[in-house]
Coordinates of C-alpha atoms and ligand atoms in Angstrom, one line a residue:
X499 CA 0.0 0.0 0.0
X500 CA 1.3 3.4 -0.5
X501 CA 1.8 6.1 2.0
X502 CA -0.9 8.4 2.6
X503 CA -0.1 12.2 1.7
X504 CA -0.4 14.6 4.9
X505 CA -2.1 17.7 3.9
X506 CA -3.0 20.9 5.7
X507 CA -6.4 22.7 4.6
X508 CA -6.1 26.3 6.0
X509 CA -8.9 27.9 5.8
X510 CA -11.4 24.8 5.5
X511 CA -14.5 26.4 6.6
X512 CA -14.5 28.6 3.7
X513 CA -15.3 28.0 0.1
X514 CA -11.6 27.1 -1.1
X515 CA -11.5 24.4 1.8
X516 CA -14.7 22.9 1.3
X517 CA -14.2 22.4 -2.5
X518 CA -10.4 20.8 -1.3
X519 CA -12.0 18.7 1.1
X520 CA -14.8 17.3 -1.1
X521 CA -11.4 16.3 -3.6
X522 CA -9.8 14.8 -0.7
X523 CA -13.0 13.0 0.3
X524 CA -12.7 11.4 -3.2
X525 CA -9.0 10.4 -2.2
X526 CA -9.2 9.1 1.4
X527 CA -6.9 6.4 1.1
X528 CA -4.0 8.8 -1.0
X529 CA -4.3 11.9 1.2
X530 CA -4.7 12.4 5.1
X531 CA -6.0 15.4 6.3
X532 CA -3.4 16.3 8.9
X533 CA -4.6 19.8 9.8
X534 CA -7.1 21.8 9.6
X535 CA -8.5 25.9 10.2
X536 CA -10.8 27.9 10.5
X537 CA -11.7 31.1 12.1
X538 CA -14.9 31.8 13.6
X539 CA -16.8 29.2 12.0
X540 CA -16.7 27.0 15.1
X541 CA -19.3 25.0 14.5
X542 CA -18.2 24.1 11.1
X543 CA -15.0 23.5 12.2
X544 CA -16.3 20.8 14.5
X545 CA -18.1 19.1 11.9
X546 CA -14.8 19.1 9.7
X547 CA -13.1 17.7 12.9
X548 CA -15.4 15.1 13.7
X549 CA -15.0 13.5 10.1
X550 CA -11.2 14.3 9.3
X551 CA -9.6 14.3 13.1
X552 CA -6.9 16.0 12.1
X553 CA -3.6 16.0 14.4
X554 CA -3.5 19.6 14.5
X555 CA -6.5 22.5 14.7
X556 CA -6.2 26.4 14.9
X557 CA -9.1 29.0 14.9
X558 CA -9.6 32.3 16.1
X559 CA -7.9 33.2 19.8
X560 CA -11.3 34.2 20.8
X561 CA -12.7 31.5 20.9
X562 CA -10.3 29.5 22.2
X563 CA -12.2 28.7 25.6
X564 CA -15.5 27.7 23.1
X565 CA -12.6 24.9 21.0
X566 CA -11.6 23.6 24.3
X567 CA -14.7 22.7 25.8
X568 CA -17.2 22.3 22.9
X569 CA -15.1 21.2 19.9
X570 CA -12.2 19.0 21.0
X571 CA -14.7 17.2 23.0
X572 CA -14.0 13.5 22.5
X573 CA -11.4 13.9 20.0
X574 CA -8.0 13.2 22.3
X575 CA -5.8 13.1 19.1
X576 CA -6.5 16.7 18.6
X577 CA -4.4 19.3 19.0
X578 CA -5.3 23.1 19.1
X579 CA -3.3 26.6 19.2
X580 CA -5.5 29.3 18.5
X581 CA -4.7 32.5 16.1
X582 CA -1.6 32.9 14.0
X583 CA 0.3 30.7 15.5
X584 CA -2.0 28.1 15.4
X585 CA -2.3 28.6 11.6
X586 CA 1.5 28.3 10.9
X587 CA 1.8 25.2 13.5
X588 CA -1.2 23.5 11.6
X589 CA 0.7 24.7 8.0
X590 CA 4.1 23.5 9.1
X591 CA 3.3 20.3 11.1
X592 CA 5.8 17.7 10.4
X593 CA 3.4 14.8 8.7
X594 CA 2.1 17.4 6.4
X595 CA 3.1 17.4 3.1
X596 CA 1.0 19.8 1.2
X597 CA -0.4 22.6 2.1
X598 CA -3.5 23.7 0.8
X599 CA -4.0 28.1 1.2
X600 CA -7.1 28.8 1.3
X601 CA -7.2 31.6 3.9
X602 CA -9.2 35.1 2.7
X603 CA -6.8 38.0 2.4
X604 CA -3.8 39.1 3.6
X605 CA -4.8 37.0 7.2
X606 CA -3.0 33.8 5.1
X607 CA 0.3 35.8 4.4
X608 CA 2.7 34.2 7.4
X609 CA 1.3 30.9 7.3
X610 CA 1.5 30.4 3.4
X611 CA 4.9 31.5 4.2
X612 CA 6.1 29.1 6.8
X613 CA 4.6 26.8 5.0
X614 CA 6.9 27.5 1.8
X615 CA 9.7 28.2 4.5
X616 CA 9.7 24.7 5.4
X617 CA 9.7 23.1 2.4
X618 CA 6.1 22.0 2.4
X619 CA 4.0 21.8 -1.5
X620 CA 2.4 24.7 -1.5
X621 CA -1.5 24.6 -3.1
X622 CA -2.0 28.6 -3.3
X623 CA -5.4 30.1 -3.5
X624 CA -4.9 32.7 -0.7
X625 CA -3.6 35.5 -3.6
X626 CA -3.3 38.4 -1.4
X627 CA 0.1 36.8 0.1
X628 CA 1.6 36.6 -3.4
X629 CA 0.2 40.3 -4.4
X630 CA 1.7 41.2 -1.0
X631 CA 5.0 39.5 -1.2
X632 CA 5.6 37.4 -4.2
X633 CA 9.5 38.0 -4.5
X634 CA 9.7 36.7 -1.0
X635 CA 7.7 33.5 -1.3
X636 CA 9.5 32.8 -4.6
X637 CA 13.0 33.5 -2.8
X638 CA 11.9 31.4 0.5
X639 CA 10.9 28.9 -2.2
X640 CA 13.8 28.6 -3.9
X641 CA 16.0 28.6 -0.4
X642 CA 13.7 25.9 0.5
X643 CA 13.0 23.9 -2.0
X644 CA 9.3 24.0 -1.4
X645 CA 7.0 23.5 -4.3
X646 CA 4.8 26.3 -5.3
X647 CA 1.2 25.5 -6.8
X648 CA -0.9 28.1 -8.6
X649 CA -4.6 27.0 -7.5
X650 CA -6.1 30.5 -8.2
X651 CA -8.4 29.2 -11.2
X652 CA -6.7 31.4 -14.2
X653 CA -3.1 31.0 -12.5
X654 CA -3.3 27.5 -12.3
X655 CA -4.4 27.4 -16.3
X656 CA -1.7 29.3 -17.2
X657 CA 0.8 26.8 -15.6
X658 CA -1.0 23.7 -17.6
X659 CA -0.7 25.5 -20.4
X660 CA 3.2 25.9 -19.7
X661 CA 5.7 23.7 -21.1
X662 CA 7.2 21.3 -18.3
X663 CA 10.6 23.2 -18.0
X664 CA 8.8 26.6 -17.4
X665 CA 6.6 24.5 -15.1
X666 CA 9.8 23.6 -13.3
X667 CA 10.6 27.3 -13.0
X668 CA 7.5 28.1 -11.5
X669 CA 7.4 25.4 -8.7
X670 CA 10.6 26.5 -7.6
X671 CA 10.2 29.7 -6.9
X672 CA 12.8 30.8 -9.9
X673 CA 9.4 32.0 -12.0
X674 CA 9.4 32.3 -15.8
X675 CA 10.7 36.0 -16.6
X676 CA 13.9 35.6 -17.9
X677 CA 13.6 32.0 -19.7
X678 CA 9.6 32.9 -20.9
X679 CA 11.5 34.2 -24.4
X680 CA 13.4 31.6 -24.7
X681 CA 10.3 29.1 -24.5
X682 CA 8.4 31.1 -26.6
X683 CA 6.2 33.1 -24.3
X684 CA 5.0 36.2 -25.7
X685 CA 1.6 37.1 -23.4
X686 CA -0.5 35.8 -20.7
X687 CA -3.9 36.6 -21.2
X688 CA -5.9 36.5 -18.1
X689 CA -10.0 35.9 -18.4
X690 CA -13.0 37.7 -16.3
X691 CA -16.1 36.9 -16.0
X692 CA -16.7 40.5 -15.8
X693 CA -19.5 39.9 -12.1
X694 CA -22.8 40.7 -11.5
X695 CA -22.4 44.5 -12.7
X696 CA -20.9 43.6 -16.6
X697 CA -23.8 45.0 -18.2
X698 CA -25.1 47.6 -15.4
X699 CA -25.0 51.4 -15.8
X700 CA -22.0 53.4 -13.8
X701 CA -24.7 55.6 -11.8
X702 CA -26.4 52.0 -10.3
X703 CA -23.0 50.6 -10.2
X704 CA -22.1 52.9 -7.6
X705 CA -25.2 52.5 -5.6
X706 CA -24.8 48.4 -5.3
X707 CA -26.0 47.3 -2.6
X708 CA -23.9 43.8 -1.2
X709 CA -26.7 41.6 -2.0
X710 CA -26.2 42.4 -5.2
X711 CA -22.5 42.7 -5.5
X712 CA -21.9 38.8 -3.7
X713 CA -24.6 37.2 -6.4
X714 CA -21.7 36.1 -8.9
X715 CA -23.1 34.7 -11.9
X716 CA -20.8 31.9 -12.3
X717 CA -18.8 31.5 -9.0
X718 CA -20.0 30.1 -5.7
X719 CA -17.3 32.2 -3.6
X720 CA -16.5 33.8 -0.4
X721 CA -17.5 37.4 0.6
X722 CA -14.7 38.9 0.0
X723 CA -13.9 37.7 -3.3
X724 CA -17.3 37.9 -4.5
X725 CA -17.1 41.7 -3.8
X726 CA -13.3 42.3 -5.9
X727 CA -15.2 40.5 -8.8
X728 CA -17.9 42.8 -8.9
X729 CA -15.6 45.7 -8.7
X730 CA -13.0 43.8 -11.0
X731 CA -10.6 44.3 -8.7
X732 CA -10.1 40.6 -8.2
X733 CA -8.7 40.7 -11.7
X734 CA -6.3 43.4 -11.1
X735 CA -5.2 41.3 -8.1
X736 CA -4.6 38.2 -10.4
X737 CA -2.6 40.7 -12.3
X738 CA -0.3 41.8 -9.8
X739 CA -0.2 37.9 -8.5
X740 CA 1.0 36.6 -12.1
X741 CA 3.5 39.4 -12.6
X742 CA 4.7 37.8 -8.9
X743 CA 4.3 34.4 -9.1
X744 CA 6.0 34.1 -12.8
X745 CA 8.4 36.8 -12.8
X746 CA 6.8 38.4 -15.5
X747 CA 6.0 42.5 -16.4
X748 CA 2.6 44.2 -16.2
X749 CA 2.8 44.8 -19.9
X750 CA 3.3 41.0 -20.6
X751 CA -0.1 40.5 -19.0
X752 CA -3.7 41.2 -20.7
X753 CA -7.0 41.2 -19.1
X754 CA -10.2 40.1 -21.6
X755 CA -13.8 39.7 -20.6
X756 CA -15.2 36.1 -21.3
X757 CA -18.6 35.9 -19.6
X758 CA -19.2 31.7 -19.8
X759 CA -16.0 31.5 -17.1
X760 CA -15.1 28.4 -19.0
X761 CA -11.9 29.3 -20.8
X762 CA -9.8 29.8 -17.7
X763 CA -6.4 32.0 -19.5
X764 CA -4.4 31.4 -22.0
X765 CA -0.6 31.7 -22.8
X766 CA 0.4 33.5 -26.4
X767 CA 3.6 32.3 -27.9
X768 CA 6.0 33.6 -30.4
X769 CA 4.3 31.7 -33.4
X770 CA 1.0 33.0 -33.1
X771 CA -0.5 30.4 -30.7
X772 CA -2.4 31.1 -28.1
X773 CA -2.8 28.1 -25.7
X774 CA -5.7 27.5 -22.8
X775 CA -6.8 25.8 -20.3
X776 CA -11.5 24.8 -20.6
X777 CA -13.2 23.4 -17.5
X778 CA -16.4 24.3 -16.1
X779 CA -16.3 27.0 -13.5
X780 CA -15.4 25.0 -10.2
X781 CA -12.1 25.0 -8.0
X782 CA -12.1 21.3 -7.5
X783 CA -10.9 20.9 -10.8
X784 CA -7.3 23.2 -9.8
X785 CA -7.3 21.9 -6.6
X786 CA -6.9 18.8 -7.6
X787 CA -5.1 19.4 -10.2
X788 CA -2.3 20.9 -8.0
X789 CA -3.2 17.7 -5.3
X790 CA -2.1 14.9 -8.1
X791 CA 0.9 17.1 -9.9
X792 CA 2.1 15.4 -12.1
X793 CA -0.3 12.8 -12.7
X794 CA -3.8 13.8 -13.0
X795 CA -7.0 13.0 -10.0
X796 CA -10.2 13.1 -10.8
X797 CA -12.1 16.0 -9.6
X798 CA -15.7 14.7 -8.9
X799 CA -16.5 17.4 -11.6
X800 CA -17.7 16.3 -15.3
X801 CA -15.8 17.5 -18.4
X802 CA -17.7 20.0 -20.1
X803 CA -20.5 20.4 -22.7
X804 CA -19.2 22.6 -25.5
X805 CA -22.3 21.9 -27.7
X806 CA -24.5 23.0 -24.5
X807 CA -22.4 26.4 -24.0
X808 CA -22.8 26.9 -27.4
X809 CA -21.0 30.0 -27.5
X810 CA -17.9 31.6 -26.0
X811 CA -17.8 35.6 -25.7
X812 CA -14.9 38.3 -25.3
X813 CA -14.6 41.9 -25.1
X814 CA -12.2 44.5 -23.6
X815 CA -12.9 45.2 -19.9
X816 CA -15.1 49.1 -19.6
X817 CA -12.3 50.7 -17.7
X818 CA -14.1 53.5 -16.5
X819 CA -16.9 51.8 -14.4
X820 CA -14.4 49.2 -13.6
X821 CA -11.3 51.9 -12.5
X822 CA -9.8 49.1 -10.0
X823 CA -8.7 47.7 -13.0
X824 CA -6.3 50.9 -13.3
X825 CA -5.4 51.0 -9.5
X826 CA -4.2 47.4 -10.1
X827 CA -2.4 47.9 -12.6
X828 CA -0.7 51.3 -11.7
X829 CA 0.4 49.5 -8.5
X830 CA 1.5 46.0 -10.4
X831 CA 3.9 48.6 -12.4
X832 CA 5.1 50.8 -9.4
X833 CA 6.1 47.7 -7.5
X834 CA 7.7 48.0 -4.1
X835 CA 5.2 48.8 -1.2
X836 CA 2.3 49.6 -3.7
X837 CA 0.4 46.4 -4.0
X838 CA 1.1 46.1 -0.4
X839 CA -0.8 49.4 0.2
X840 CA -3.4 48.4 -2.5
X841 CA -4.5 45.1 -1.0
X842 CA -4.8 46.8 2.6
X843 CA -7.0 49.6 1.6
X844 CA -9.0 47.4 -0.9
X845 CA -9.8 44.5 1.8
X846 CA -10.7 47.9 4.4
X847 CA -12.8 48.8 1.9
X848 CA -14.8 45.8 1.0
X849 CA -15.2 45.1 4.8
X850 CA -16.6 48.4 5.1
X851 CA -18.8 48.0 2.2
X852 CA -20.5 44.9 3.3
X853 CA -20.9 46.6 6.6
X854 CA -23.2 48.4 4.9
X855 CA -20.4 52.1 6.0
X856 CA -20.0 52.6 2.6
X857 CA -21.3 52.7 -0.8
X858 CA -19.9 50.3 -3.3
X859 CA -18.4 53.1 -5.8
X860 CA -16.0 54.3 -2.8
X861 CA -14.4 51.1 -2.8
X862 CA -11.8 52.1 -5.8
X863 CA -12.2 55.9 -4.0
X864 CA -10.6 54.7 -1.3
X865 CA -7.9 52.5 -3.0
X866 CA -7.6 55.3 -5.4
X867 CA -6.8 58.3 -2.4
X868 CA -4.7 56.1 -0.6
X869 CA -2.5 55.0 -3.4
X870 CA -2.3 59.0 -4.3
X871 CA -1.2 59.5 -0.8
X872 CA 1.8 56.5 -1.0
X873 CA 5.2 57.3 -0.6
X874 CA 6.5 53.6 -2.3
X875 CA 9.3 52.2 0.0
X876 CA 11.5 48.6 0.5
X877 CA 8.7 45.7 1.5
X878 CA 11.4 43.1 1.0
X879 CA 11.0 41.2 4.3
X880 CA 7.8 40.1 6.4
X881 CA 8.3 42.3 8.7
X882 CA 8.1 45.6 6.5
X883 CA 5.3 44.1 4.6
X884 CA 3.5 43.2 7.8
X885 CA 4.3 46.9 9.1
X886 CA 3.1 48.5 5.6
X887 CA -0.3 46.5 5.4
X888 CA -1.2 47.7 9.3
X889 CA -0.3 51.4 8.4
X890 CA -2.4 51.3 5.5
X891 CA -5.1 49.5 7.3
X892 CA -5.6 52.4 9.9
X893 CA -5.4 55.1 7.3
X894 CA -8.1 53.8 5.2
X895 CA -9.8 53.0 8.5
X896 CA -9.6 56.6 9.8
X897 CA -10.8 58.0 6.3
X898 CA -13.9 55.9 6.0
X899 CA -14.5 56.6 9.8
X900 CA -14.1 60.1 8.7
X901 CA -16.1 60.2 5.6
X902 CA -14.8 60.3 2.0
X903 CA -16.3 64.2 1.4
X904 CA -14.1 65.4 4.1
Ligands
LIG2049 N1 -13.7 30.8 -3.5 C1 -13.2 30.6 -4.7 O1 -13.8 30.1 -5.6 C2 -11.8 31.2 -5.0 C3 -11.2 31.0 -6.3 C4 -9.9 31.5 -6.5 C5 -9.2 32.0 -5.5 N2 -9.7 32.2 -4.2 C6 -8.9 32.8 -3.2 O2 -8.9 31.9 -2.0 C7 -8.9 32.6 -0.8 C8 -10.1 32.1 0.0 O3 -11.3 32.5 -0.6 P1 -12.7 31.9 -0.2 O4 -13.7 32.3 -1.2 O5 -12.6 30.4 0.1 O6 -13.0 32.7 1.2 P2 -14.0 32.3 2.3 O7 -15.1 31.4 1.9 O8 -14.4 33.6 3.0 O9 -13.1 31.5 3.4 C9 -12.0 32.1 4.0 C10 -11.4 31.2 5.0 O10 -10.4 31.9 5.8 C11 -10.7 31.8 7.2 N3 -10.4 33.1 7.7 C12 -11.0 34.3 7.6 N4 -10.3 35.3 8.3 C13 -9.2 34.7 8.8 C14 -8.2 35.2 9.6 N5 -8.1 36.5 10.0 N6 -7.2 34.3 10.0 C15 -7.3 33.0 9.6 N7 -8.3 32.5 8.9 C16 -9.2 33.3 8.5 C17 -12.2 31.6 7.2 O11 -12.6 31.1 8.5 P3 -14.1 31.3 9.1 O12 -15.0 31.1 7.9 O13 -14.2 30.1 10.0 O14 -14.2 32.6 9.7 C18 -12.4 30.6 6.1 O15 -12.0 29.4 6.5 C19 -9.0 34.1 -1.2 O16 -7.7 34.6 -1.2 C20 -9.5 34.1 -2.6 O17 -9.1 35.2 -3.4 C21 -11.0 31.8 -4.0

């Protein structure tokens, strides 16, 4: 019998870990699901830890008393450490193997990490760690010898659609910049599905309420996500996340709308081809792509229906009712502490939105003011990066807290 593959699912109660753990529940006797976390979805997180009973659980410190009493109840093999360091303990425990990051925003940043630190396969969903801090994961990486996984749904299709060696380059951390000539590579095209507002007018665009912007037409996805597609900001963050994660420039990168969400990017090369990845719209098929690398696991999900689709549409992205698509792009080229600053104000700003503080056209505002105000410095290490995203955070707390006409 072959030995079972350890994995770690952080962030299992969201959408990202359930769609890894219904692969894994396809798999039991390859993987074992050696730990586990959520945050404050504690009763999920007791569901997950009744079936799986991982060795190692971390949630929220809050509710740390609530774990202990309610959810480790009966499960002695258990172990829990609540808050960040329970996430990098359940990330770096020794029998895991592979990491899956499925943590919302830049909250997965020091356990994606550790886990790349120590050597671990790396499944990464969590993009806001590589928009953050792409150089240093590639660099740990490559000190490592951890194995880096695109999972994000277009990311992971450019990498199938990569030939092996440039593959090579990407897992380790050396990325495809300076070799992507050499192979060929001319353009990465990323796709969109454009969200709920593709075909709504700017003046009700900016008066969305969050019902409206979390009803994605073809992704079942968390909150936050849901709201950077409906802005389009999550496609400027796939930008800046594919400029870090391959090594490659802003300019080399091209953002088309394709409604169906089928085609998931493509790769252009030198001859005129243009190579891409089809599925239907659901992360099981990445994730577990990324979980059998290099052979292929099945998915659960069928192989799509061309002849049902029909038809496949593109168009340019509307720039001006989608201006995060400008922010993102501005920052990918500035570099440095930009993306840092953009990816602190923009996750301020969505939280504020679905708190119902703000309306959903001053989510760019924000982004947009606070980039204006940005003096760009070094965020080569953790701890600068860690320091930039907090100073950001208040100051796009204090202005919304303010108001934005003051
Ligand atoms: N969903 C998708 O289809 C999809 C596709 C591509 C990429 N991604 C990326 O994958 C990541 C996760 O997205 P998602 O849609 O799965 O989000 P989600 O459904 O909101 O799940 C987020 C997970 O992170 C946990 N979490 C939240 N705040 C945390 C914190 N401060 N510290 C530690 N854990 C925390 C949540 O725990 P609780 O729920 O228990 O609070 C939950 O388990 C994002 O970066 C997203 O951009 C998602």
């Amino acid at each position: 019998m072959t030995e079972q593959m350890g994995v770690a699912v952080l962030g299992a109660t969201g959408s990202i870990g359930s769609s890894a753990l219904d692969v894994l529940r396809l798999h039991r006797g390859q993987y074992k699901v050696v730990s586990l976390t959520g945050w404050k979805r504690i009763s999920a997180l007791k569901r997950l830890l009744s079936e799986f009973t991982p060795a190692q659980i971390a949630a929220e410190p809050e509710s740390g008393s609530v774990v202990e009493t309610n959810v480790l109840e009966g499960c002695e093999g258990s172990c829990y450490l609540g808050g960040e360091a329970g996430l990098v303990a359940a990330a770096t425990h020794p029998d895991v193997d592979t990491v899956i990051a499925g943590v919302s925003g830049a909250a997965g940043l020091q356990s994606t990490l550790a886990a790349v630190e120590a050597g671990k396969r790396v499944l990464i969903a969590n993009k806001e760690p590589l928009v953050m801090c792409g150089q240093l994961l590639r660099d740990a990486a490559s000190g490592s010898g951890a194995c880096l996984m695109p999972i994000d749904s277009e990311h992971n299709a450019i990498f199938q659609c990569l030939p092996l060696e440039l593959q090579r380059d990407v897992t380790s951390g050396r990325g495809i910049g300076s070799r992507s000539a050499g192979a060929g590579v001319s353009q990465i095209t990323l796709t969109a599905s454009g969200g709920p507002f593709l075909r709504t007018s700017a003046a009700e665009i900016s008066n969305a309420t969050p019902a409206q912007a979390l009803a994605h037409p073809t992704w079942n996805m968390g909150p936050k996500i849901s709201v950077d597609s409906a802005t389009l900001m999550n496609k400027g963050l796939e930008l800046i996340e594919a400029c870090s994660l391959f090594g490659l420039d802003e300019s080399q990168i091209d953002i088309i709308i394709h409604p169906q969400s089928v085609l998931h990017s493509m790769v252009g090369f030198n001859d005129g081809s243009l190579i891409g990845q089809m599925g239907n719209p659901d992360m099981r098929i990445p994730i577990s792509y990324g979980l059998g690398y290099p052979d292929r696991v099945s998915s659960g999900i069928a192989t799509m229906d061309l002849a049902e689709i029909g038809q496949l549409d593109f168009e340019r992205p509307d720039l001006e009712r989608f201006p995060s698509l400008i922010l993102a792009r501005e920052a990918a080229k500035s570099g440095r502490s930009v993306p840092i600053a953009l990816n602190a104000a923009n996750e301020i700003a969505v939280e504020a939105f679905l708190d119902r503080r703000i309306a959903f056209g001053e989510i760019p505002e924000v982004v947009d003011r606070i980039l204006q105000n940005h003096k760009p410095s070094e965020a080569s290490d953790l701890e600068q990066a860690v320091d930039i995203d907090l100073e950001v955070r208040a100051l796009a707390s204090e202005m919304i807290r303010r108001g934005l006409s003051s």
